[in-house]
Short mmCIF file of C-alpha atoms and ligand atoms in Angstrom, two decimals:
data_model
loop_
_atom_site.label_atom_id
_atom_site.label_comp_id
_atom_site.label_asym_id
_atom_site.label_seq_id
_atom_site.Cartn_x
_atom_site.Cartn_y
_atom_site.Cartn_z
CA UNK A 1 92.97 109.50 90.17
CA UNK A 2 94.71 108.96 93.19
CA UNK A 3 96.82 105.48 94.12
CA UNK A 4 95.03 104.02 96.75
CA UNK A 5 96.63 100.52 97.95
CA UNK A 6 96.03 98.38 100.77
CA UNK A 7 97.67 95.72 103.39
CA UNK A 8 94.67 93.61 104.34
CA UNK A 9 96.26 90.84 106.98
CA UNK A 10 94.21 88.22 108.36
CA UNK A 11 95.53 87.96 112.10
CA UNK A 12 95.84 84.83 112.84
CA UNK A 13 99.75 84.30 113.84
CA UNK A 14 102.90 86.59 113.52
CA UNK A 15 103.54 88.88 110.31
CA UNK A 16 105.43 86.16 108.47
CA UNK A 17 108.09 87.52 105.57
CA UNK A 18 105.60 86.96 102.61
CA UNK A 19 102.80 89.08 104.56
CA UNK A 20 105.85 92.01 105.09
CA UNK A 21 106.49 91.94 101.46
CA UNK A 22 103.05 92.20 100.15
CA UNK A 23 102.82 95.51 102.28
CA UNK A 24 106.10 96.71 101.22
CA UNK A 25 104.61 96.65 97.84
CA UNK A 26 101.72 98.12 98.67
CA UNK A 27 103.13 100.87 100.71
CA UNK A 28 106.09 101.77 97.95
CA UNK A 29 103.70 101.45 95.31
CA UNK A 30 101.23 103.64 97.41
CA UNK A 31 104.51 106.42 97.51
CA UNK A 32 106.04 105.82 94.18
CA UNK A 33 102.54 107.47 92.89
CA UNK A 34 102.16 109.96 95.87
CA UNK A 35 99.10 107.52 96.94
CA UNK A 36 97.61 106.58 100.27
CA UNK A 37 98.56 103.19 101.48
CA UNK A 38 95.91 101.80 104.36
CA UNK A 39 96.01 99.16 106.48
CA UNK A 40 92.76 96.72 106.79
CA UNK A 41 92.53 93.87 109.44
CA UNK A 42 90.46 91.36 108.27
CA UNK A 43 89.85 89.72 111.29
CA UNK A 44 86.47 88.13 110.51
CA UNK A 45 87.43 84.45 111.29
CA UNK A 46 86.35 84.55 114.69
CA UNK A 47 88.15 81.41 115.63
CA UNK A 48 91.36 82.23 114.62
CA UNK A 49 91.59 85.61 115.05
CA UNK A 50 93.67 86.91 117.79
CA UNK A 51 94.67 89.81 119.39
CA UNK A 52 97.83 88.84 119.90
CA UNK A 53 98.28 88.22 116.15
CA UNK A 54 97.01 92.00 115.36
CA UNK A 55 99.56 93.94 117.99
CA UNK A 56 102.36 91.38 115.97
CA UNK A 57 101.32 92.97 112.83
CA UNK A 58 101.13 96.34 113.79
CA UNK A 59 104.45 95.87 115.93
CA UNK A 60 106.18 94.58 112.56
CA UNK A 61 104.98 97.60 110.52
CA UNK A 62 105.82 99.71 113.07
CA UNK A 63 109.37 98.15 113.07
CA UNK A 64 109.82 98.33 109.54
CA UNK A 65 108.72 101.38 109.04
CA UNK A 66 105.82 101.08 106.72
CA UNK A 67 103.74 103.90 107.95
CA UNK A 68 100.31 103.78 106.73
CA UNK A 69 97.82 106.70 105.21
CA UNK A 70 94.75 105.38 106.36
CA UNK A 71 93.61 102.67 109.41
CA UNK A 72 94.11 100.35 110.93
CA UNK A 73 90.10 99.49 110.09
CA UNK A 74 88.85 96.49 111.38
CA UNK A 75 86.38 93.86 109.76
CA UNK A 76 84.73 93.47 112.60
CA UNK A 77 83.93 96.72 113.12
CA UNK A 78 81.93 97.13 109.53
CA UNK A 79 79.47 94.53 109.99
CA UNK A 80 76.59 96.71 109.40
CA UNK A 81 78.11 97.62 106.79
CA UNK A 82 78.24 94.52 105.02
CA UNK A 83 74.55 93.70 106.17
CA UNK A 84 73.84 96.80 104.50
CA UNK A 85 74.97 96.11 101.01
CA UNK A 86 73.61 92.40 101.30
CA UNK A 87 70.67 93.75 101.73
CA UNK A 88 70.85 96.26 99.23
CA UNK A 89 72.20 93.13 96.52
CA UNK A 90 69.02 91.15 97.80
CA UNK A 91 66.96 94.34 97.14
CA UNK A 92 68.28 94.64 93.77
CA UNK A 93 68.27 90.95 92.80
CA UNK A 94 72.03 90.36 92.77
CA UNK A 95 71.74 88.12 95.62
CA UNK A 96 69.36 85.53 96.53
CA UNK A 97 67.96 83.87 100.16
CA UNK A 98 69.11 79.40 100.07
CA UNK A 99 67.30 77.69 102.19
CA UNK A 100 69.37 74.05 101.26
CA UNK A 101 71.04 72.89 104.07
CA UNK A 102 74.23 71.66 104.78
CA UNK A 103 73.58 67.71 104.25
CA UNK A 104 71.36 68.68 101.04
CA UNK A 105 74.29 70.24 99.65
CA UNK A 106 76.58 67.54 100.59
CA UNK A 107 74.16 65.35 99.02
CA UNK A 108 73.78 67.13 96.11
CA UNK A 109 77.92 67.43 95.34
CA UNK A 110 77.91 63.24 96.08
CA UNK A 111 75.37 62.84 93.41
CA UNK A 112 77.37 65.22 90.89
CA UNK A 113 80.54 63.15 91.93
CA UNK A 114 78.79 60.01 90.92
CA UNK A 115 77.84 61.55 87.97
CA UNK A 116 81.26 62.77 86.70
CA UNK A 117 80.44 66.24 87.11
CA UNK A 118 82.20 69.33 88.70
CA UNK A 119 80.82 69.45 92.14
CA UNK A 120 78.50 72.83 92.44
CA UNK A 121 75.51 74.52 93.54
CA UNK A 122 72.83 73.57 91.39
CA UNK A 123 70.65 77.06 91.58
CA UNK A 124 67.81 75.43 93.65
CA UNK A 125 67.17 78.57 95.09
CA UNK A 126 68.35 80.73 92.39
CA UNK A 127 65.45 83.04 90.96
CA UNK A 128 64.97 83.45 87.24
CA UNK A 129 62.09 85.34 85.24
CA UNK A 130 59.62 82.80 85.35
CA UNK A 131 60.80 79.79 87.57
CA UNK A 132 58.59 78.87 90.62
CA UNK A 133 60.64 78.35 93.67
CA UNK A 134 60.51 76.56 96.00
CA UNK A 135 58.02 76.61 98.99
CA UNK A 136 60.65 78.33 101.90
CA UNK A 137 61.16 75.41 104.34
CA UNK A 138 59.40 76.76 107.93
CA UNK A 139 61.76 77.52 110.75
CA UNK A 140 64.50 77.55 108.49
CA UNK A 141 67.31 80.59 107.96
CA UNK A 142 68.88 81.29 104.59
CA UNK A 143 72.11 81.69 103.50
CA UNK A 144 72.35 84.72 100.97
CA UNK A 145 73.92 83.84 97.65
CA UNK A 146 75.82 85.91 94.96
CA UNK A 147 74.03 85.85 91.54
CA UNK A 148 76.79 84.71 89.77
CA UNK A 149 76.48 85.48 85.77
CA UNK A 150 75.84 82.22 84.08
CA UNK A 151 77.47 82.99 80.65
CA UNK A 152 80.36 84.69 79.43
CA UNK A 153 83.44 85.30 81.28
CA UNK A 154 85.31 87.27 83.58
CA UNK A 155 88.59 88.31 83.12
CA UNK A 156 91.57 90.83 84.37
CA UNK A 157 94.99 92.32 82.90
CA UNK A 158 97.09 91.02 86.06
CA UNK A 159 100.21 93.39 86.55
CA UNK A 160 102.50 90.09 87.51
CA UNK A 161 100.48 87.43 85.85
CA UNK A 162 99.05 89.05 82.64
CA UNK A 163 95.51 88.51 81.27
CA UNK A 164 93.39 85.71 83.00
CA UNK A 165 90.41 84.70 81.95
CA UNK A 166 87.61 82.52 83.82
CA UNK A 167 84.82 81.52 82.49
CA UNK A 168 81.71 82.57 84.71
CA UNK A 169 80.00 78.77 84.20
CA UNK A 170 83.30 77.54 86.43
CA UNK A 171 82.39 79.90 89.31
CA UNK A 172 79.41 78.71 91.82
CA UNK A 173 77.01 81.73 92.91
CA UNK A 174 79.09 82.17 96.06
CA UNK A 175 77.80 82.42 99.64
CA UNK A 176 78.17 86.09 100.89
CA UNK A 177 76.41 85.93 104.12
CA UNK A 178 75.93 82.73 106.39
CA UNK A 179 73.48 81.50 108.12
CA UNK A 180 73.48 83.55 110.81
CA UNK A 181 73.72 86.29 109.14
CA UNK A 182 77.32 87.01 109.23
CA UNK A 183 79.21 88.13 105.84
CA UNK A 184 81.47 85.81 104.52
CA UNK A 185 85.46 86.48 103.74
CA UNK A 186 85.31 87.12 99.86
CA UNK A 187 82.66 89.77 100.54
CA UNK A 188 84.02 91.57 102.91
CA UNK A 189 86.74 92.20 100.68
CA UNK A 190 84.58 93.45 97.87
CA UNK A 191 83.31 96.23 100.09
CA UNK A 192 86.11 97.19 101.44
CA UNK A 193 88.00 97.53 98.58
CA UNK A 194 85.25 99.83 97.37
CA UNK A 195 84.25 101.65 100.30
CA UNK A 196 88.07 102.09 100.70
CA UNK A 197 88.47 103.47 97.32
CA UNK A 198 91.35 100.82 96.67
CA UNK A 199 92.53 101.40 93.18
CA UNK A 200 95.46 98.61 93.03
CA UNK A 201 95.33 95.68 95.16
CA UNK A 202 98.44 93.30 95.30
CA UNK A 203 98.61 90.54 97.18
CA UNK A 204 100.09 87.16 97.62
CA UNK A 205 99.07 84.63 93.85
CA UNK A 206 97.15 82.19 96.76
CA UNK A 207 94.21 84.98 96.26
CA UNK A 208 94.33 84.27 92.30
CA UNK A 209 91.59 82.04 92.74
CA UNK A 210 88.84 84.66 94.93
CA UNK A 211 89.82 87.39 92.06
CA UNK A 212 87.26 86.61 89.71
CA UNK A 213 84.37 85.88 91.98
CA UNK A 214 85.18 89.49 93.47
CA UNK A 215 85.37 91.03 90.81
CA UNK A 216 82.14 89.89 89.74
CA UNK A 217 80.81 91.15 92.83
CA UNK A 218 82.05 94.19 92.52
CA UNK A 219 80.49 95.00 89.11
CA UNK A 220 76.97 93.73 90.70
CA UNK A 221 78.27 96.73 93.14
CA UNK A 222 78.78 98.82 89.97
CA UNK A 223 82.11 99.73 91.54
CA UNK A 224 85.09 100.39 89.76
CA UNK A 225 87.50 97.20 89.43
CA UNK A 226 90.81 97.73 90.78
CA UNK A 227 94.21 96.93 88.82
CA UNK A 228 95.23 93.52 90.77
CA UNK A 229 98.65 92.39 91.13
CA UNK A 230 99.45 88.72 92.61
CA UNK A 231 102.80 88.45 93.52
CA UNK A 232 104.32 84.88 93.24
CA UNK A 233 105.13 83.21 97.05
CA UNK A 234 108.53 83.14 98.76
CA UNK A 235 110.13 79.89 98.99
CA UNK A 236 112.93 78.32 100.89
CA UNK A 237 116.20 78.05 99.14
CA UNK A 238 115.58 74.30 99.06
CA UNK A 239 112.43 75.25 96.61
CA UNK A 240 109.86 74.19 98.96
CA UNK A 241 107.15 76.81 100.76
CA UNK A 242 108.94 78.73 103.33
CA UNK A 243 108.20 77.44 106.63
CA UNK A 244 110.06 77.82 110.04
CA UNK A 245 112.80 74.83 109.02
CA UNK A 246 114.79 77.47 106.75
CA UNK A 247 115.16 79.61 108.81
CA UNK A 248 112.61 82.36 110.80
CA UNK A 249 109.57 83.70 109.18
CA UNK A 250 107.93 85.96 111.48
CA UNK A 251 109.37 89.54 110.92
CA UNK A 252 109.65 90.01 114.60
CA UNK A 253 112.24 87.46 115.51
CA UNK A 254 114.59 89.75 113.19
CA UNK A 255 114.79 92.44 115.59
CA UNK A 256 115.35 89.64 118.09
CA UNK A 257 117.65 88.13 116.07
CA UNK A 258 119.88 91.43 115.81
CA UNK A 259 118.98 92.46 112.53
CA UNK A 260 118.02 96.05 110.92
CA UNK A 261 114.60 96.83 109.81
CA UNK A 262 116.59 98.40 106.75
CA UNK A 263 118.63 95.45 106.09
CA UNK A 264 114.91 93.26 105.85
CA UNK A 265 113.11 95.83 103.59
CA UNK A 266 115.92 96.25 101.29
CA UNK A 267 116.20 92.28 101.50
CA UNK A 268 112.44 92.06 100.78
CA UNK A 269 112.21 94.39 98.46
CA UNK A 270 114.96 92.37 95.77
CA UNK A 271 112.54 89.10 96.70
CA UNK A 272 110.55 89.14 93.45
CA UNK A 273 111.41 92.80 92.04
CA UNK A 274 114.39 94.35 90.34
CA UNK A 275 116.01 97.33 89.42
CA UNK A 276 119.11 95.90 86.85
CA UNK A 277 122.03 94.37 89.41
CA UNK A 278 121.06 96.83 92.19
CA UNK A 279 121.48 95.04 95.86
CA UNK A 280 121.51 98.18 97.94
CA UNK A 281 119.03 100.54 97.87
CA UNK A 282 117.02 102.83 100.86
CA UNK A 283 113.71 102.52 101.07
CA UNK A 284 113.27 106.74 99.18
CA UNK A 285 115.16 104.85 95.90
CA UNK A 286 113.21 101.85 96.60
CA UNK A 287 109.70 104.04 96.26
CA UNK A 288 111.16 105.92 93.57
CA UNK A 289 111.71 103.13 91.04
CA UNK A 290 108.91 100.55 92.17
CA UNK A 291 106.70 99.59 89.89
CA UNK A 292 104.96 96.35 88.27
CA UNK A 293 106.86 95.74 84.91
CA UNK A 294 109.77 94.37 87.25
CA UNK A 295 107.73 92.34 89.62
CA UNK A 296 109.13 88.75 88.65
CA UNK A 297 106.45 86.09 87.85
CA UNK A 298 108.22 83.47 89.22
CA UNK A 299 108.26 82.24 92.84
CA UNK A 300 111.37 83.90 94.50
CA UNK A 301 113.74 82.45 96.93
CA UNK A 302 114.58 83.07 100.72
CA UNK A 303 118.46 83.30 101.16
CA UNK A 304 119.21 83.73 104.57
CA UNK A 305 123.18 84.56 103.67
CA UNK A 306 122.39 87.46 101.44
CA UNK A 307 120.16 88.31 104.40
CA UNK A 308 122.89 88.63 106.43
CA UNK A 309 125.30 90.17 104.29
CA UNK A 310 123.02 92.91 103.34
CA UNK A 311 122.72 93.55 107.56
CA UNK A 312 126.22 93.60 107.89
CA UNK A 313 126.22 96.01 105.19
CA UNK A 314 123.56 98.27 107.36
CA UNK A 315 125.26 97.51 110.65
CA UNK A 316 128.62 99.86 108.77
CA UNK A 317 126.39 102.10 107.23
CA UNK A 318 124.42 102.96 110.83
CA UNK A 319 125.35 105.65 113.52
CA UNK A 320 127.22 103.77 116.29
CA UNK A 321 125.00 105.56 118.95
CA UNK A 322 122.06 104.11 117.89
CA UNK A 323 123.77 100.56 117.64
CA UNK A 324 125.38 101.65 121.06
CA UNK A 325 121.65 102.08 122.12
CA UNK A 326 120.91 98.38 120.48
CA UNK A 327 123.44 96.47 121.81
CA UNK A 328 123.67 98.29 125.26
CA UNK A 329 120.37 95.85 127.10
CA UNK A 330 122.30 92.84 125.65
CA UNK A 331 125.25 93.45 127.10
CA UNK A 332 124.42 94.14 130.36
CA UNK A 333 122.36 91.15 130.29
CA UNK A 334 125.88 89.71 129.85
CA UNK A 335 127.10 91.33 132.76
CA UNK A 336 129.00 94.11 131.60
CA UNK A 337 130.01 96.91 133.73
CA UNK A 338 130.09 100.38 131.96
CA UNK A 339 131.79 102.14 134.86
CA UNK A 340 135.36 103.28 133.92
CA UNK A 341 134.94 101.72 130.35
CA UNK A 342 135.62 103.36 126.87
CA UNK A 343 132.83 104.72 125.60
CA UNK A 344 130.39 102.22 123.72
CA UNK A 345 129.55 104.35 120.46
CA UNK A 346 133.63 104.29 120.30
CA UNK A 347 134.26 100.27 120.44
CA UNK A 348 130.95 100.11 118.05
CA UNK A 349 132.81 102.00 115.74
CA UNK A 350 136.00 100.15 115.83
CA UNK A 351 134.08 96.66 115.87
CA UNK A 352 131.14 97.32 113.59
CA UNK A 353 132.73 96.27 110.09
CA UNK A 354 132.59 92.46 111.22
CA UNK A 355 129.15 91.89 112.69
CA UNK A 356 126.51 90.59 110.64
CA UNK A 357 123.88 90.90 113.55
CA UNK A 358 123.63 93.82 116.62
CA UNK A 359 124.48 90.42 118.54
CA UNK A 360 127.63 89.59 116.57
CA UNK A 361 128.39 93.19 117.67
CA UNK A 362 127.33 93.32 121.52
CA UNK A 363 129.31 90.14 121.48
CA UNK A 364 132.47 91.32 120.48
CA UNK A 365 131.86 94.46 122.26
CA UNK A 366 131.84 92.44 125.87
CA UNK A 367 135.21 92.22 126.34
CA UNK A 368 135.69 95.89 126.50
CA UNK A 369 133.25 95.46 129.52
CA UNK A 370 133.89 92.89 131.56
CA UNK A 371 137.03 91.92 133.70
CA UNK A 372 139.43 89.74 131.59
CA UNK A 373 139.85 85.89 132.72
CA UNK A 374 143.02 84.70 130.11
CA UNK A 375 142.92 80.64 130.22
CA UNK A 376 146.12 80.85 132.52
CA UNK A 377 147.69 78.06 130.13
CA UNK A 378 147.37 79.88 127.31
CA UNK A 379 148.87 82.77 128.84
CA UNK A 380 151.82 81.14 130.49
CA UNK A 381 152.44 79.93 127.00
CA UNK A 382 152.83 83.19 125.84
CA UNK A 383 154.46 85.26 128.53
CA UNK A 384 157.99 83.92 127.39
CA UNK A 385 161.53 85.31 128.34
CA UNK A 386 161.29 87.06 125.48
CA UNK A 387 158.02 89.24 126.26
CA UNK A 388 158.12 89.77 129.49
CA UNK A 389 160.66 92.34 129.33
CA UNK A 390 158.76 93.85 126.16
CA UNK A 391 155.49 93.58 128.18
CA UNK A 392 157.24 95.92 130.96
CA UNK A 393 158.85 98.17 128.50
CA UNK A 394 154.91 98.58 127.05
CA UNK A 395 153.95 99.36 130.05
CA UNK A 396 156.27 102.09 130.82
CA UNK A 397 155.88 103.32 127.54
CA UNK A 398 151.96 103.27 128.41
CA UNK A 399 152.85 105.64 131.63
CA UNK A 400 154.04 108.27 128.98
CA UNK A 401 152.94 108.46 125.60
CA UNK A 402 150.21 110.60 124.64
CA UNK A 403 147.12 108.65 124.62
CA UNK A 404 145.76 108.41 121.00
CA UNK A 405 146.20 105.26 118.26
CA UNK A 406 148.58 106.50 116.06
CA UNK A 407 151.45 106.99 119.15
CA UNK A 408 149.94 104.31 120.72
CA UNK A 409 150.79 102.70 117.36
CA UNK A 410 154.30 104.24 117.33
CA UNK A 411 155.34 103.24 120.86
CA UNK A 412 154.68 99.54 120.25
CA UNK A 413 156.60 99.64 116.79
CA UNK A 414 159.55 101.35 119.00
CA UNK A 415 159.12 98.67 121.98
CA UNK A 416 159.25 95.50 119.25
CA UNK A 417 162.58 97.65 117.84
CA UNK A 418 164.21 98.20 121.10
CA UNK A 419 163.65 94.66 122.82
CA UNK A 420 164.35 92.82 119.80
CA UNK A 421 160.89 90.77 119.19
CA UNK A 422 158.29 90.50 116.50
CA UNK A 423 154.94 91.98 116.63
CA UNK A 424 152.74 88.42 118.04
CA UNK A 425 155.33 88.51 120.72
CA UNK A 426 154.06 91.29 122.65
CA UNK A 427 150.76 91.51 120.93
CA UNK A 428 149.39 88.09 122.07
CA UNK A 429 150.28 88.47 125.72
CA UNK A 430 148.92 91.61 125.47
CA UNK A 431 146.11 90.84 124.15
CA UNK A 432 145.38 88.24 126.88
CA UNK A 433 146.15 90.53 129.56
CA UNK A 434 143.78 92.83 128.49
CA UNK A 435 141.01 91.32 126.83
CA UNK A 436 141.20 87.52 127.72
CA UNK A 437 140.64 86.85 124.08
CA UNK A 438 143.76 85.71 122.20
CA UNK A 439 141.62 87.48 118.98
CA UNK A 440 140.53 90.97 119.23
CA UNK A 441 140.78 94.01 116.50
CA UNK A 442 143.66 95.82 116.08
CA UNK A 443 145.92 95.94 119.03
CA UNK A 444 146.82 99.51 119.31
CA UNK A 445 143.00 100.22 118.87
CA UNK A 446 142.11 97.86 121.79
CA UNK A 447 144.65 99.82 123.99
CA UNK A 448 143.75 103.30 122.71
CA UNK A 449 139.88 102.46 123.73
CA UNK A 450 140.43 100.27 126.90
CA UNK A 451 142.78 103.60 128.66
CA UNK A 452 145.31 104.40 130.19
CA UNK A 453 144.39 103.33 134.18
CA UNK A 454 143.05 100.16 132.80
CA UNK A 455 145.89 98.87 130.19
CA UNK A 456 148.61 99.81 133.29
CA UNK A 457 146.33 98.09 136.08
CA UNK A 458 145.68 94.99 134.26
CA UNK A 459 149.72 94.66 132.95
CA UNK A 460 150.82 94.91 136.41
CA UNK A 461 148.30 92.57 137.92
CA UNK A 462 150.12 90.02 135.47
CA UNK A 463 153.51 91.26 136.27
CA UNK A 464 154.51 88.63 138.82
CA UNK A 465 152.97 85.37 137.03
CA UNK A 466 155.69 83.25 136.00
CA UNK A 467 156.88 83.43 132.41
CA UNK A 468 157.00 79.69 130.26
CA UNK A 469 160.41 80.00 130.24
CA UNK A 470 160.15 79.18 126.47
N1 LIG B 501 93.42 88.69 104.43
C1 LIG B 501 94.09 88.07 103.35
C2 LIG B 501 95.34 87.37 103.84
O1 LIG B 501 95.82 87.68 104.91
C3 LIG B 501 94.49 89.04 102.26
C4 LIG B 501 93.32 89.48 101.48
C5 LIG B 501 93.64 90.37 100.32
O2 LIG B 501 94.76 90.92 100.24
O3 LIG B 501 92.75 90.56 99.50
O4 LIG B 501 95.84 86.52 103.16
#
């Protein structure tokens, strides 16, 4: 048999975290077992479907990398489908025309409210050897109805959850086509998970409550039942549903954001699984030891921190051209000037380990790329008797030495020896002069990167401002 699994999105806003997780499930369950993995949109609620919503969906797959088998197929696309096997179920007497309307059934649920009773269809309409129905109202169009089993129960071995059991006389015979003759959501999942050969579905635990009406449909189908998994929601780390007030939950505004698609799926994938203590793991390890027994049954928790350390963890790990590449729009957005600047992929490397976002980064980056403005009082305050004529000595020095760290290093060790003055002496100046920034990496790095021409022009356009005196 082979794994078949399935991402099955309803499009109706941005692929929030949960929806991401349930296909990164799907998909490394789909390539733990050398399975497909396809992607469904089930974009049959006409009113809140949207475009807009589907492109967000595929754009987050496509940025996370969760490259599906099969699809995308839409819903709305395999309407005859479904009219197909409804009218197959009414051929066959699994399914049944209702003429009640609306208000009858209203009616009908206030008197079984009145009476203490669970509220449910009361099989009017529901044909049985022997009972006379009733006449078929004129004018009037049908819903078509599931012939839900009256007795016994239904039950499933849920990978997460364990063995649930419902008891059939708790589950109404459910409306599968509407009025106007358009399939309803429950059954367009039952035929898609058929048609589409789905052998494991897993999915969010809100779906708990559909699994037993679909799986009754599907044995009216005579289909196979698939193995169902319902993973337990994501909450905040205050315990409540995530929702936008901890923190984003569309995927999308984490590329925005200036996070790594591999810094979210390996973040995702500890959010209800485990492998022992493991934090850090590719997505290849992550497909090689997925699988159900370590699916947690309890709700799991959004931590934005851990979040962010795992993406500074990525942001070391990744090439610095391709954060060069990421950072490079933002920072001429900023207004840098690349013209006579080091290198990019160089100052990524030498600023990388401290960014937790690409933004942290391009941020730090900037003032490698833009003409330095010291606060002049600052400066003053640090251009002392004592460092100025260190300052000059560095610069001459600078006209010399060969240009690489570790003489860059040596020169500035010989300067502090020869004039006399300890290292934040000449270093702060220095780095004012060159940077603007009192804080910046390691001197000697800054200087190596910035070059020659630029370290000598921007010392002597300092030269003649007054020292403090101090
Ligand atoms: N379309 C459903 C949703 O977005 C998922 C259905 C399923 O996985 O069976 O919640």
């Amino acid at each position: 048999m082979t794994v078949r699994t399935r991402f099955a999105p309803s499009p109706t806003g941005f692929l929030h975290l949960g929806g991401a997780r349930t296909a990164l499930f799907s998909w490394a369950y789909a390539r733990h077992c050398g399975g497909d993995f396809i992607l469904r949109i089930e974009d049959t609620d006409l009113e809140r479907s949207t475009p807009e919503a589907v492109q967000a969906i595929l754009d987050g797959m496509r940025w996370l990398g969760l490259q599906h088998d099969e699809g995308p197929f839409y819903q709305m696309q395999r309407m005859d489908r479904y009219r197909e096997i409804i009218h197959q179920m009414l051929a066959e007497g699994t399914a049944y025309y209702c003429y009640c309307l609306p208000e009858e059934l209203e009616a009908m649920r206030e008197r079984q409210r009145l009476a203490g009773e669970n509220p449910r269809y009361d099989g009017t309409w529901r044909p049985e050897p022997g009972k006379v129905l009733p006449p078929i109202p004129e004018g009037r169009s049908p819903v078509v109805r599931f012939k839900n089993p009256l007795d016994g129960a239904v039950s499933w071995d849920d990978s997460v959850k364990g063995l649930i059991t419902i008891a059939n006389r708790e589950l109404d015979d459910l409306i599968i086509a509407r009025q106007d003759g358009t399939p309803t959501y429950n059954f367009c999942v039952v035929v898609d998970d058929r048609d589409m050969r789905i052998t494991h579905v897993i999915r969010g635990d809100d779906h708990v409550n559909n699994t037993p009406r679909q799986i009754n449909i599907l044995t009216a189908l005579r289909a196979p039942i698939p193995q169902y998994a319902h993973v337990p929601m994501i909450l905040g780390d205050d315990g409540e549903k995530l929702s936008k007030r901890h923190g984003a939950v569309s995927v999308m505004a984490y590329p925005e954001q200036g996070y790594l698609p591999e810094a979210l799926l390996n973040y995702l994938a500890r959010l209800g699984w485990g492998h022992g203590d493991d934090e850090i793991f590719s997505m290849p390890q992550f497909c090689e030891w997925f699988d159900f027994a370590h699916l947690s049954r309890s709700a799991a928790q959004f931590n934005p921190d851990k979040l962010k350390w795992l993406n500074n963890h990525y942001i070391r790990q990744a090439d610095d051209t391709r954060l060069a590449d990421m950072i490079r729009p933002r920072l001429l957005q900023m207004g840098a000037r690349f013209e006579g600047a080091p290198a990019l992929p160089e100052v990524v490397a030498l600023l990388k380990e401290r960014a937790n976002t690409t933004h942290e980064l391009a941020d730090a980056a900037l003032l490698f790329y833009v003409q330095p403005e010291p606060d002049t009082v600052l400066l003053a305050k640090h251009l002392t008797d004592a460092s100025r004529p260190a300052l000059t000595a560095f610069a001459v020095a600078c006209r010399q030495v060969d240009w690489n760290r570790s003489a860059i290093s040596d020169a500035i060790k010989a300067v502090l020896a020869q004039q006399g003055v300890k290292m934040p002496q000449l270093a702060m100046p220095l780095r004012l002069i060159l940077t603007g920034q009192p804080h910046t990496p390691s001197i000697d790095a800054v200087v190596t990167l910035l070059g020659r021409e630029t370290v000598l022009a921007r010392l002597n356009s300092y030269a003649a401002m007054p020292s403090s005196g101090v």
